[in-house]
Amino acid sequence: MRLTINGTAHDVDAAPDMPLLWVLRDLLGMTGTKYGCGMALCGACTVHIDGEAKRSCTTKASSAEGKQITTIEGLSDDGSHPVQQAWAELDVVQCGYCQSGQIMAAAALVASDPTPDDAAIDQAMNGLICRCGTYERIRAAVKRAAELGGR
Amino acid sequence: MRHSSAGPTRREFLKTSAVATGGLVIAFHVPGAKRLAIAGMAPADTFAPNAFLRIGTDDTITVLLAHSEMGQGIWTSLPMLIAEELECDWGQIRVEHAPAAPAYAHTAFGIQATGGSTTTWSEFDRYRQAGALARAMLVAAAAEKFGVSPSECRALNGVVVAGDKRATFGELAKAAAALEAPGSVPLKDPEDWTVIGTPRKRLDTPEKITGQAQFGIDVQFDGLLTAVVAHAPTFGGTVRSFDATEALAVPGVRQVVQVPSGVAVVADHFWAATTGRNALKVEWAPGPAAGVDTDALRAEYLELAGTPGATADETGNVAEALATASKTIEGQFSVPYLAHAPMEPLNCTVRIGPDGCEIWTGTQFQTVDQGAAAAILGLAPEQVTLHTTFLGGGFGRRANPANDFVAEAVHVAKAAGAPVKTVWTRENDTRGGYYRPAFVHRARLGLGADGGIIAWDHVAVGQSIVTGTLFEGMIGENGIDPNSVEGLIDSPYLTGVPNRRIGLHTPAPGVPVLWWRSVGHTHTAFVVESMVDEAAHAAGRDPVDYRRTLLADHPRQLGVLELAAEKAKWGSPLPAGQARGVAIHESFGSFVAEVAEVSVEDDRIRVHRVVCAVDCGVAVNPATIAVQLQGAVAFGLSAALHSSISLKEGRVQESNFHDYQVLRLSEMPAVETYIVPSKAPPGGIGEPGTPPIAPAVANAVFALTGQRLRDLPLKLTLQG
């Protein structure tokens, strides 16, 4: 199948039911997208498909053919996406494992809602688990990213 | 037993095995200039004055961490200790995990390990000394170069200056490397600190916001296979037989191999491995814990709690004092087994070569895991090179004296005859044991006429964490595992009671248990602070004021209590439907008081705000401390409100985050942290914020509803 990831076309030899997560990580070596649960319960695997936040662990890679897939590696060339800037400014990360997913979910949110309020943040971000407890800074950084101009 | 669907790739991986050593180049003196060399040579033009520091001619400062970064912020705070004495340019610092080696042994434990909230205090002198030693050598090199005495030279921001002469550390590195290291160097007066005590942003942020940070699960190299292991459904269960036919038919599956912990499906990638694992048919022989049912276990523990148990502490005459008390109060408490559930599921990558073995993993127990791998392979420990990656959370789970995930991965790679990354599925992780042990406590308190506590009769029931491990020596008189009674026998509330007895039963139902962020304090603080709160109400006293009386002789506890009460405006009105609860606890050398503001909606407990006051001695990085308190509150709230591992017929019922629930963003309270200024030696900070949150919330729920909740997770009984 042919997948367009971060603007580049990749031909991959994968079973049609193989989740996008494992195509990214194990076939293409793009390990920024993380495995946490395999059941769309934790959000660590969040990527964008045509701009929408999707859980790549339960998304069949074949269903993303012909669509624009964006991963943490492609969010910006240099960590300069407003969400990444806000994350750096507010020192959000701790262990960092969930943060690729958090950042991708936040980026999709601020792209669709330039002034997300707490309810919108709860709605978009509640599906993403952080065991270090960075939630307060995530909430603040989403708001800061919106101030910085979303995308 | 081994089945193969494709030729093993042993030769392929042997060809690539030279590649992996290329990334790690270390050579160093230990302080005192005894030269050691591990895993290669120092890069040319590098000044490596000790095991913890390298200074390049390009002015880069590389700090090697003897401990693991798992979110707690030591990637930043240990370099701060070095920078304080080295006088380097903060922007030039790079950080690496050290290899597993004796030079990096924990200064208190003697093994290379991260745990017990010990990193900062255990390295406080060693890392400052490492920086001071390097500075002294750079200054000596500069003095020689400038033709002046060392006392005329001053190091600042990575440059040594004497009058109008200056040289950067990089320019001096070569000359400094040729000097003999002094034995030790005087450290700065704390009054002169410019780094310690100033908030510093994390040094690992750039790689963690771009997906570049490498966790164990991200390790990749040519020829690396991935394994997923089928584990026995009951703890200690073993493989009777298995049929790998369907597993081997899954495209991408290479081999199915039996290992001591189960049956491993080895494949080209995780998806094939897990699909193969699901297609595997295994007959299991039940393990010794096959009969465990946690409801029955709780009933059994409650019964045991009615009997004295082994004496952990006894003073005065508790029976007599209870009989003469003006008032007695009694409570029985229970807490369940808990999984650590780090976001990165357990994993370990192993490549076995002709002369040794290489391991990549996120571990809290480097030399212990190294030794276990060596024993399995018949190698000497130094033949096992262990690379520590970032840890996607640890919380104690990656510090396992039984080395479960590392030993298993070594067995899999050995059986497969190929380099293999063994990855635990979330289900394996949730069901894999090594839980915070379930505990039951029963306490009877007698109050005197003035409301003070004159008698405290306490029995705790729960498994020992260290029995049967290399830490068994911790077990004291009467078979008391200190992990079971910490925060209880040393609680200032209890030591102030003239008549007291603490008993402990240590049953052994066979469920694997382990330290879980704040260990025994997770349950002892809940019980003690709940009982003290009950005593305050029984005495008709305000909960803060009552504690103030009991803690009058304990200035550090009192200090955090007063600060938290002041900042939370204890006693001031709250919005309708909210109430406050307080708890104070000392653990891991630090003191934390928390005031929780709570409301109840139907049967849901909602925590709006938590005010924390902490006295952790010298605060090295105040930014880290605030973050650790937030994290500790979140971790403790998961246990207070949601998480529980249950077993029926020996099988763990929970499997993933739908039924093993943890705190989510919408439930996160606003956490405020206030640090008591202190010149006392540093205490721990990773764990001490966790113990007070469950009792603070339970005490607030009582203040709000009159319901005294004594079981975790807290469950309200709906009224009306």
Short mmCIF file of N, CA and C in Angstrom, two decimals, chain A residues 17-19 22 25-27 29 31-32 34-37 39 41-42 72-73 79 84 87-89 91 93-97 99-100 103 121-122 126-129 131-133 135-139, chain B residues 70-71 201-202 205 208-211 215 217-218 220 269-271 340-341 343-345 391-393 395 425-427 627-628 630-631 634-635 638 656-658 662-666 668-671:
data_model
loop_
_atom_site.label_atom_id
_atom_site.label_comp_id
_atom_site.label_asym_id
_atom_site.label_seq_id
_atom_site.Cartn_x
_atom_site.Cartn_y
_atom_site.Cartn_z
N ASP A 17 -4.89 -5.25 7.52
CA ASP A 17 -5.42 -4.98 8.86
C ASP A 17 -4.34 -4.53 9.84
N MET A 18 -3.12 -4.36 9.37
CA MET A 18 -2.04 -3.93 10.28
C MET A 18 -2.30 -2.49 10.69
N PRO A 19 -2.32 -2.24 12.00
CA PRO A 19 -2.58 -0.87 12.44
C PRO A 19 -1.50 0.08 11.95
N TRP A 22 1.87 0.40 13.88
CA TRP A 22 2.99 -0.54 13.72
C TRP A 22 3.64 -0.39 12.36
N ARG A 25 5.94 2.59 13.18
CA ARG A 25 7.04 2.28 14.11
C ARG A 25 7.96 1.18 13.58
N ASP A 26 7.35 0.07 13.18
CA ASP A 26 8.17 -1.11 12.92
C ASP A 26 8.53 -1.29 11.45
N LEU A 27 7.73 -0.75 10.54
CA LEU A 27 8.08 -0.89 9.12
C LEU A 27 8.82 0.34 8.61
N GLY A 29 10.18 2.78 10.81
CA GLY A 29 11.16 3.26 11.78
C GLY A 29 10.87 4.63 12.36
N THR A 31 9.58 6.16 15.23
CA THR A 31 9.21 5.71 16.57
C THR A 31 8.70 6.82 17.47
N GLY A 32 8.52 8.01 16.93
CA GLY A 32 7.98 9.09 17.76
C GLY A 32 6.56 8.82 18.22
N LYS A 34 3.82 6.54 19.79
CA LYS A 34 4.03 5.52 20.81
C LYS A 34 2.89 4.52 20.95
N TYR A 35 3.26 3.33 21.38
CA TYR A 35 2.30 2.31 21.78
C TYR A 35 2.06 2.40 23.28
N GLY A 36 0.77 2.50 23.65
CA GLY A 36 0.47 2.51 25.09
C GLY A 36 -0.54 1.46 25.50
N CYS A 37 -1.54 1.23 24.63
CA CYS A 37 -2.61 0.32 25.05
C CYS A 37 -3.11 -0.58 23.93
N MET A 39 -5.72 -0.18 22.24
CA MET A 39 -7.19 -0.21 22.20
C MET A 39 -7.80 1.19 22.16
N LEU A 41 -7.34 3.61 24.11
CA LEU A 41 -7.73 4.01 25.46
C LEU A 41 -6.81 5.06 26.06
N CYS A 42 -5.60 5.24 25.49
CA CYS A 42 -4.63 6.11 26.17
C CYS A 42 -4.11 7.25 25.32
N ILE A 72 4.34 13.05 14.79
CA ILE A 72 5.12 14.02 15.57
C ILE A 72 6.38 14.44 14.81
N GLU A 73 6.95 13.51 14.05
CA GLU A 73 8.17 13.84 13.30
C GLU A 73 7.90 14.89 12.23
N GLY A 79 10.74 21.62 15.78
CA GLY A 79 10.10 21.82 17.09
C GLY A 79 9.48 23.19 17.25
N GLN A 84 4.39 22.88 20.11
CA GLN A 84 5.71 22.50 20.63
C GLN A 84 6.37 23.68 21.36
N TRP A 87 4.73 23.91 24.66
CA TRP A 87 5.18 22.78 25.50
C TRP A 87 6.56 23.09 26.10
N ALA A 88 7.42 23.69 25.27
CA ALA A 88 8.78 24.01 25.75
C ALA A 88 8.72 25.16 26.76
N GLU A 89 7.92 26.14 26.43
CA GLU A 89 7.82 27.31 27.30
C GLU A 89 7.33 26.92 28.69
N ASP A 91 7.43 23.88 29.99
CA ASP A 91 8.14 22.71 30.52
C ASP A 91 7.15 21.58 30.85
N VAL A 93 6.78 18.40 29.71
CA VAL A 93 7.08 16.96 29.71
C VAL A 93 7.68 16.51 31.04
N GLN A 94 7.51 15.25 31.32
CA GLN A 94 8.26 14.58 32.38
C GLN A 94 8.92 13.35 31.76
N CYS A 95 8.35 12.16 31.95
CA CYS A 95 9.01 11.01 31.30
C CYS A 95 8.95 11.18 29.79
N GLY A 96 7.90 11.83 29.30
CA GLY A 96 7.84 12.19 27.89
C GLY A 96 7.17 11.18 26.98
N TYR A 97 6.88 9.98 27.52
CA TYR A 97 6.40 8.92 26.65
C TYR A 97 5.06 9.23 26.00
N GLN A 99 3.90 12.18 25.42
CA GLN A 99 3.81 13.56 24.95
C GLN A 99 3.66 13.70 23.44
N SER A 100 4.17 12.76 22.66
CA SER A 100 3.94 12.86 21.21
C SER A 100 2.44 12.87 20.93
N ILE A 103 0.80 16.10 22.20
CA ILE A 103 1.08 17.24 21.32
C ILE A 103 0.27 17.14 20.03
N ILE A 121 -10.97 21.62 25.85
CA ILE A 121 -9.72 20.91 26.15
C ILE A 121 -10.03 19.55 26.79
N ASP A 122 -10.97 19.54 27.71
CA ASP A 122 -11.38 18.26 28.31
C ASP A 122 -11.82 17.29 27.22
N ASN A 126 -9.10 14.40 27.00
CA ASN A 126 -9.37 13.47 28.10
C ASN A 126 -9.06 12.02 27.74
N GLY A 127 -8.98 11.74 26.46
CA GLY A 127 -8.67 10.38 26.04
C GLY A 127 -7.19 10.05 26.08
N LEU A 128 -6.39 11.02 26.52
CA LEU A 128 -4.94 10.79 26.53
C LEU A 128 -4.45 10.70 27.97
N ILE A 129 -3.82 9.60 28.29
CA ILE A 129 -3.37 9.38 29.67
C ILE A 129 -1.92 9.81 29.83
N ARG A 131 0.77 9.33 33.04
CA ARG A 131 0.94 8.81 34.40
C ARG A 131 1.83 9.70 35.25
N CYS A 132 2.64 10.53 34.61
CA CYS A 132 3.47 11.46 35.39
C CYS A 132 2.63 12.58 35.99
N GLY A 133 1.45 12.82 35.41
CA GLY A 133 0.58 13.87 35.95
C GLY A 133 0.90 15.25 35.41
N TYR A 135 -0.93 16.92 33.49
CA TYR A 135 -2.21 17.43 32.97
C TYR A 135 -2.39 18.94 33.11
N GLU A 136 -2.00 19.47 34.27
CA GLU A 136 -2.21 20.91 34.48
C GLU A 136 -1.41 21.72 33.46
N ARG A 137 -0.18 21.29 33.22
CA ARG A 137 0.65 22.02 32.27
C ARG A 137 0.17 21.78 30.84
N ILE A 138 -0.37 20.61 30.57
CA ILE A 138 -0.95 20.36 29.24
C ILE A 138 -2.08 21.36 28.99
N ARG A 139 -2.96 21.49 29.97
CA ARG A 139 -4.09 22.40 29.81
C ARG A 139 -3.59 23.83 29.55
N MET B 70 13.24 9.04 34.50
CA MET B 70 11.93 8.42 34.22
C MET B 70 10.81 9.42 34.41
N GLY B 71 11.19 10.71 34.30
CA GLY B 71 10.18 11.75 34.43
C GLY B 71 10.42 12.63 35.64
N LYS B 201 14.81 24.94 33.72
CA LYS B 201 13.94 24.18 32.82
C LYS B 201 14.61 22.86 32.45
N ARG B 202 13.79 21.91 32.06
CA ARG B 202 14.28 20.56 31.77
C ARG B 202 15.20 20.56 30.55
N THR B 205 13.64 18.41 27.29
CA THR B 205 12.43 18.83 26.58
C THR B 205 12.56 18.78 25.05
N LYS B 208 11.97 15.43 23.66
CA LYS B 208 10.69 14.83 24.05
C LYS B 208 9.48 15.52 23.42
N ILE B 209 9.66 16.68 22.81
CA ILE B 209 8.53 17.31 22.13
C ILE B 209 8.60 17.13 20.62
N THR B 210 9.62 16.43 20.17
CA THR B 210 9.77 16.21 18.72
C THR B 210 9.74 14.74 18.35
N GLY B 211 9.53 13.88 19.35
CA GLY B 211 9.49 12.44 19.08
C GLY B 211 10.87 11.82 18.91
N PHE B 215 13.21 5.79 23.90
CA PHE B 215 12.81 4.92 24.98
C PHE B 215 13.22 3.50 24.61
N ILE B 217 11.50 0.94 24.05
CA ILE B 217 10.64 0.36 23.01
C ILE B 217 10.99 0.88 21.62
N ASP B 218 11.78 1.96 21.57
CA ASP B 218 12.14 2.57 20.28
C ASP B 218 13.45 2.04 19.70
N GLN B 220 16.01 0.16 17.67
CA GLN B 220 15.91 -0.52 16.38
C GLN B 220 17.30 -0.71 15.81
N HIS B 269 7.96 -7.95 13.42
CA HIS B 269 7.49 -6.72 14.05
C HIS B 269 6.45 -7.06 15.11
N PHE B 270 6.10 -6.04 15.90
CA PHE B 270 5.19 -6.26 17.03
C PHE B 270 3.84 -6.80 16.59
N TRP B 271 3.31 -6.26 15.48
CA TRP B 271 1.96 -6.67 15.08
C TRP B 271 1.91 -8.15 14.76
N HIS B 340 1.55 -0.60 38.44
CA HIS B 340 2.20 0.70 38.25
C HIS B 340 1.71 1.37 36.97
N ALA B 341 1.46 0.55 35.96
CA ALA B 341 0.95 1.04 34.67
C ALA B 341 1.73 2.22 34.11
N MET B 343 3.34 4.43 31.26
CA MET B 343 2.80 4.56 29.90
C MET B 343 3.58 3.73 28.90
N GLU B 344 4.88 3.59 29.11
CA GLU B 344 5.66 2.71 28.22
C GLU B 344 5.59 1.29 28.77
N PRO B 345 4.92 0.40 28.05
CA PRO B 345 4.88 -0.98 28.55
C PRO B 345 6.31 -1.53 28.69
N LEU B 391 13.18 6.17 30.35
CA LEU B 391 12.12 5.29 30.85
C LEU B 391 10.78 6.00 30.67
N GLY B 392 9.84 5.33 30.04
CA GLY B 392 8.50 5.89 29.90
C GLY B 392 7.70 5.63 31.16
N GLY B 393 8.22 6.16 32.26
CA GLY B 393 7.64 5.93 33.58
C GLY B 393 8.28 4.72 34.24
N PHE B 395 8.08 4.32 38.43
CA PHE B 395 7.23 4.23 39.63
C PHE B 395 7.56 3.01 40.50
N THR B 425 2.70 -6.47 25.97
CA THR B 425 1.48 -5.75 25.61
C THR B 425 0.97 -5.05 26.88
N ARG B 426 0.05 -4.11 26.71
CA ARG B 426 -0.53 -3.47 27.90
C ARG B 426 -1.18 -4.53 28.78
N GLU B 427 -1.78 -5.54 28.13
CA GLU B 427 -2.42 -6.60 28.92
C GLU B 427 -1.38 -7.38 29.72
N VAL B 627 6.67 20.26 40.13
CA VAL B 627 6.17 19.29 39.16
C VAL B 627 6.01 17.91 39.80
N GLN B 628 6.95 17.55 40.66
CA GLN B 628 6.86 16.24 41.31
C GLN B 628 5.67 16.19 42.27
N GLN B 630 2.83 17.85 41.82
CA GLN B 630 1.67 17.68 40.93
C GLN B 630 1.53 16.21 40.53
N GLY B 631 2.67 15.65 40.11
CA GLY B 631 2.65 14.27 39.64
C GLY B 631 2.30 13.29 40.75
N ALA B 634 -1.37 13.43 41.30
CA ALA B 634 -2.09 12.72 40.23
C ALA B 634 -1.97 11.22 40.41
N PHE B 635 -0.78 10.77 40.73
CA PHE B 635 -0.56 9.32 40.89
C PHE B 635 -1.36 8.79 42.08
N SER B 638 -5.12 8.65 41.34
CA SER B 638 -5.51 7.44 40.58
C SER B 638 -5.87 6.32 41.54
N ASN B 656 -6.51 -3.61 30.83
CA ASN B 656 -6.07 -2.44 30.06
C ASN B 656 -6.72 -1.22 30.72
N PHE B 657 -6.57 -0.06 30.12
CA PHE B 657 -7.00 1.17 30.80
C PHE B 657 -8.53 1.34 30.86
N HIS B 658 -9.31 0.46 30.24
CA HIS B 658 -10.76 0.57 30.40
C HIS B 658 -11.20 0.03 31.75
N VAL B 662 -7.15 5.06 35.52
CA VAL B 662 -6.24 6.01 36.16
C VAL B 662 -6.79 7.42 35.93
N LEU B 663 -6.21 8.36 36.64
CA LEU B 663 -6.68 9.74 36.57
C LEU B 663 -6.52 10.30 35.16
N ARG B 664 -7.53 11.01 34.70
CA ARG B 664 -7.45 11.68 33.40
C ARG B 664 -7.48 13.20 33.58
N LEU B 665 -7.20 13.88 32.49
CA LEU B 665 -7.01 15.34 32.52
C LEU B 665 -8.18 16.07 33.16
N SER B 666 -9.41 15.67 32.82
CA SER B 666 -10.57 16.43 33.31
C SER B 666 -10.71 16.34 34.83
N MET B 668 -8.04 16.35 36.92
CA MET B 668 -6.82 16.85 37.57
C MET B 668 -7.12 18.13 38.33
N PRO B 669 -6.87 18.13 39.62
CA PRO B 669 -7.10 19.36 40.38
C PRO B 669 -5.99 20.39 40.11
N ALA B 670 -6.25 21.61 40.49
CA ALA B 670 -5.19 22.62 40.50
C ALA B 670 -4.31 22.31 41.71
N VAL B 671 -3.04 22.10 41.46
CA VAL B 671 -2.12 21.76 42.55
C VAL B 671 -1.17 22.94 42.76
#
